[in-house]
């Protein structure tokens, strides 16, 4: 139980380790104690240690059943819920996902419908990818999503660099559902068929030496300029000595900037130092975040956007509308889970989301 000694996957400064804890988890205020059934793996589960976000139970995404609630919780015992607890301002042990009991302690938690296609396994993979893509598209790029009640620019052409990453998959399906077109994506050639089935109009292999020229030509041929782009991988511009022109943000910007340098809107999942036009998207944005760049630019206009997107996702989850990632790998046990976390952090997943089945 939540007060017995149990093993968790803990993120130490040097990476994930197993740790036995016996802290009693007691929900207060709006919190809910849950039995974790699945936790979803993200690259950040390990990568965050390199930016000082460690010494806590690893993992963000999770789903499970509510066991106990604080007096102001929106949930009740027996509810099936999913969501994530953000990184800031602090991360007590009870917030991490890769453990058998946790406390839902943020506004980023949602109740699973009693009927429908969305199960606990799929739900545990959705929050980070979906909320990050939503922040990029409907907050930072200012695109509209009429079906979810989100105002903004209608029917825009869009480039998604890294369409087979989980954030890219979410962005593609949300943009399609929101009525934006044509949608240009980059991915390995083996993933083009799946991405077209999910809504991509044009696919390009990012490894082709002339990929920028190919995208520019396709944009010209489409007859509609592309002013919005989301780089869903942020590859090749973080390390000292990286050549920005060859990085994914450099290639993304070059692909859509032809003849309209200042007119484009660019968003990336990682910070881009070399191009001031880029904005950084966040899975969990909040008006009161202690991290200035994770605050909302316009809280009034933006407030509730993430909740509206998740409401739409819960209602429309299923083939032809929103699938999250169509390939979910389930791992069991601590060793398999640790190995899967390392694989994800090393960028070795391709069009795949990994869910840890609990108990660990
Ligand atoms: N800011 C935030 O709040 C936030 C939130 C979530 C994620 N992130 C960051 O966003 C990145 C992506 O996360 P994720 O979970 O979506 O990753 P992921 O699914 O594990 O990414 C793997 C995919 O990236 C694609 N890829 C790798 N290098 C590429 C390149 N140069 N060009 C195009 N595609 C490339 C691969 O596509 P192919 O298989 O087709 O080759 C692969 O499918 C990570 O760095 C993560 O830390 C940030």
Coordinates of N, CA and C and ligand atoms in Angstrom, one line a residue, residues 41-45 47-48 87 127-133 135 160-170 186-192 195 204-207 231-236 238 246-249 251-252 268-271 280-285 325 343-354, ligand 1:
X41 N 6.6 6.6 -20.5 CA 8.0 7.0 -20.6 C 8.2 8.1 -21.6
X42 N 8.9 9.1 -21.2 CA 9.3 10.3 -22.0 C 10.8 10.4 -21.9
X43 N 11.5 11.0 -23.0 CA 12.9 11.3 -22.9 C 13.3 12.1 -21.7
X44 N 12.4 13.0 -21.3 CA 12.7 13.9 -20.1 C 12.9 13.1 -18.8
X45 N 12.3 11.9 -18.8 CA 12.4 11.2 -17.5 C 13.9 11.0 -17.0
X47 N 16.6 12.7 -19.2 CA 17.3 13.9 -19.7 C 17.2 15.1 -18.7
X48 N 16.1 15.1 -17.9 CA 16.0 16.3 -17.0 C 17.1 16.3 -15.9
X87 N 7.2 19.8 -13.4 CA 8.5 19.8 -12.9 C 8.6 20.8 -11.8
X127 N -0.5 12.6 -21.9 CA -0.4 14.0 -21.5 C 0.8 14.8 -22.0
X128 N 2.0 14.3 -21.8 CA 3.2 15.2 -22.3 C 3.1 15.4 -23.7
X129 N 2.9 14.4 -24.6 CA 3.0 14.6 -26.0 C 1.8 15.6 -26.5
X130 N 0.7 15.4 -25.9 CA -0.5 16.1 -26.3 C -0.4 17.6 -25.9
X131 N -0.1 17.8 -24.6 CA -0.1 19.1 -24.1 C 1.1 19.9 -24.7
X132 N 2.2 19.3 -25.0 CA 3.3 20.0 -25.6 C 2.9 20.5 -27.0
X133 N 2.3 19.5 -27.8 CA 1.9 19.9 -29.1 C 0.8 21.0 -29.1
X135 N 0.4 23.3 -26.8 CA 1.1 24.6 -26.5 C 1.7 25.2 -27.7
X160 N 5.8 20.3 -39.9 CA 6.1 19.7 -38.6 C 7.4 18.9 -38.9
X161 N 8.5 19.3 -38.2 CA 9.8 18.6 -38.4 C 9.8 17.5 -37.3
X162 N 10.0 16.3 -37.7 CA 10.0 15.2 -36.8 C 8.6 14.7 -36.5
X163 N 7.9 14.3 -37.6 CA 6.5 13.9 -37.4 C 6.3 12.6 -36.8
X164 N 7.4 11.8 -36.7 CA 7.3 10.4 -36.1 C 7.7 10.5 -34.6
X165 N 8.1 11.6 -34.1 CA 8.3 11.8 -32.6 C 6.9 11.8 -32.0
X166 N 6.9 11.6 -30.7 CA 5.5 11.5 -30.1 C 4.9 12.9 -30.1
X167 N 5.7 14.0 -29.9 CA 5.2 15.3 -30.0 C 4.7 15.6 -31.4
X168 N 5.5 15.2 -32.4 CA 5.1 15.4 -33.8 C 3.8 14.7 -34.2
X169 N 3.7 13.5 -33.7 CA 2.4 12.7 -33.9 C 1.2 13.4 -33.4
X170 N 1.4 13.9 -32.2 CA 0.3 14.7 -31.5 C 0.0 15.9 -32.3
X186 N 8.4 15.9 -41.8 CA 9.7 15.1 -42.1 C 9.7 13.9 -41.1
X187 N 10.3 12.8 -41.6 CA 10.4 11.6 -40.8 C 11.3 10.6 -41.7
X188 N 11.7 9.5 -41.0 CA 12.3 8.5 -41.8 C 11.3 7.9 -42.8
X189 N 11.8 7.5 -44.0 CA 10.9 7.0 -45.0 C 10.0 5.9 -44.6
X190 N 10.5 5.0 -43.7 CA 9.7 3.9 -43.2 C 8.4 4.4 -42.5
X191 N 8.4 5.6 -42.0 CA 7.2 6.1 -41.3 C 6.3 6.9 -42.1
X192 N 6.6 7.1 -43.4 CA 5.8 8.0 -44.2 C 4.3 7.5 -44.4
X195 N 2.3 8.2 -41.3 CA 2.0 9.6 -41.1 C 1.0 10.1 -42.1
X204 N 8.6 14.0 -46.1 CA 10.0 14.2 -46.6 C 10.9 13.4 -45.6
X205 N 12.0 12.8 -46.2 CA 13.0 12.2 -45.3 C 14.0 13.2 -44.9
X206 N 14.1 13.4 -43.6 CA 15.0 14.5 -43.1 C 16.5 14.2 -43.3
X207 N 16.8 12.9 -43.7 CA 18.2 12.6 -44.0 C 18.6 12.9 -45.4
X231 N 9.1 22.5 -34.8 CA 10.2 21.5 -34.7 C 9.9 20.6 -33.5
X232 N 9.5 19.4 -33.7 CA 9.1 18.5 -32.6 C 10.2 17.6 -32.1
X233 N 11.5 17.9 -32.6 CA 12.6 17.1 -32.1 C 13.8 17.9 -31.5
X234 N 14.0 19.1 -32.1 CA 15.1 20.0 -31.6 C 16.4 19.3 -31.7
X235 N 16.7 18.6 -32.8 CA 17.9 17.8 -32.9 C 19.1 18.5 -33.5
X236 N 20.3 18.3 -32.8 CA 21.5 18.8 -33.4 C 21.9 20.2 -33.2
X238 N 22.1 21.5 -29.7 CA 22.3 21.7 -28.2 C 23.8 21.6 -27.8
X246 N 22.7 22.7 -40.0 CA 22.3 21.3 -40.2 C 21.4 20.7 -39.1
X247 N 21.1 21.5 -38.1 CA 20.2 21.1 -37.0 C 18.8 21.1 -37.5
X248 N 17.9 20.4 -36.7 CA 16.5 20.4 -37.1 C 15.9 21.8 -37.0
X249 N 16.2 22.6 -36.0 CA 15.6 24.0 -36.1 C 16.1 24.8 -37.2
X251 N 17.1 23.6 -40.2 CA 16.5 23.1 -41.4 C 15.1 23.5 -41.5
X252 N 14.4 23.5 -40.4 CA 13.0 23.8 -40.3 C 12.8 25.3 -40.7
X268 N 9.8 25.3 -31.1 CA 10.6 24.1 -31.0 C 10.4 23.5 -29.6
X269 N 10.6 22.2 -29.5 CA 10.4 21.5 -28.2 C 11.6 21.7 -27.3
X270 N 12.8 22.2 -27.8 CA 13.9 22.5 -27.0 C 14.4 24.0 -27.3
X271 N 15.1 24.6 -26.4 CA 15.6 26.0 -26.6 C 16.4 26.1 -27.9
X280 N 9.8 28.5 -27.4 CA 9.9 27.1 -26.8 C 8.6 26.6 -26.2
X281 N 8.1 25.5 -26.7 CA 6.8 25.0 -26.2 C 7.0 24.2 -24.9
X282 N 6.0 24.1 -24.1 CA 6.0 23.5 -22.8 C 4.8 22.6 -22.6
X283 N 5.0 21.4 -22.0 CA 3.9 20.5 -21.7 C 3.0 21.1 -20.6
X284 N 3.6 21.8 -19.7 CA 2.8 22.3 -18.6 C 3.0 23.8 -18.4
X285 N 2.2 24.6 -19.0 CA 2.4 26.0 -18.9 C 1.4 26.6 -17.8
X325 N -0.1 8.1 -30.0 CA 0.9 7.3 -30.7 C 0.2 5.9 -31.1
X343 N 16.5 3.8 -23.5 CA 16.3 3.8 -24.9 C 15.6 5.0 -25.4
X344 N 14.5 5.5 -24.6 CA 13.8 6.7 -25.0 C 14.7 7.9 -24.9
X345 N 15.5 8.0 -23.8 CA 16.3 9.2 -23.6 C 17.4 9.3 -24.6
X346 N 17.8 8.1 -25.2 CA 18.9 8.1 -26.2 C 18.3 8.3 -27.6
X347 N 17.0 8.6 -27.7 CA 16.4 8.9 -29.0 C 16.3 7.7 -29.9
X348 N 16.2 6.5 -29.2 CA 16.1 5.2 -30.0 C 14.7 4.8 -30.3
X349 N 13.7 5.5 -29.8 CA 12.3 5.1 -30.2 C 12.0 5.7 -31.5
X350 N 11.2 5.0 -32.3 CA 10.8 5.5 -33.6 C 9.3 5.2 -33.7
X351 N 8.5 6.3 -33.8 CA 7.0 6.2 -33.9 C 6.5 5.2 -32.8
X352 N 6.9 5.4 -31.6 CA 6.6 4.5 -30.5 C 6.5 5.2 -29.2
X353 N 5.6 4.8 -28.4 CA 5.5 5.3 -27.0 C 5.6 4.0 -26.1
X354 N 6.2 4.2 -25.0 CA 6.4 3.0 -24.1 C 5.7 3.3 -22.8
Ligands
LIG1 N1 9.5 21.3 -24.0 C1 8.7 20.3 -23.5 O1 7.9 20.5 -22.6 C2 8.9 19.0 -24.1 C3 7.9 18.0 -24.0 C4 8.0 16.8 -24.6 C5 9.2 16.5 -25.3 N2 10.2 17.4 -25.3 C6 11.5 17.1 -26.1 O2 11.1 16.9 -27.4 C7 11.9 15.9 -28.0 C8 11.0 14.9 -28.6 O3 10.3 14.1 -27.6 P1 9.5 12.9 -28.0 O4 9.0 12.2 -26.8 O5 8.5 13.2 -29.0 O6 10.6 12.0 -28.7 P2 10.7 10.6 -29.4 O7 9.3 10.2 -29.8 O8 11.4 9.6 -28.6 O9 11.6 11.0 -30.7 C9 12.1 10.0 -31.5 C10 11.7 10.4 -32.9 O10 12.4 11.5 -33.3 C11 12.6 11.5 -34.7 N3 13.8 12.2 -35.0 C12 15.0 12.1 -34.5 N4 15.9 12.9 -35.0 C13 15.2 13.6 -36.0 C14 15.6 14.6 -36.9 N5 16.9 15.1 -37.0 N6 14.7 15.1 -37.8 C15 13.4 14.6 -37.7 N7 13.0 13.6 -36.8 C16 13.9 13.1 -36.0 C17 12.7 10.0 -35.1 O11 12.0 9.9 -36.3 P3 12.2 8.7 -37.3 O12 11.9 7.5 -36.5 O13 11.1 9.0 -38.4 O14 13.6 8.8 -37.8 C18 12.0 9.3 -33.9 O15 10.8 8.8 -34.3 C19 12.8 15.4 -26.9 O16 14.1 16.1 -27.0 C20 12.1 15.8 -25.6 O17 13.0 15.9 -24.6 C21 10.1 18.6 -24.8

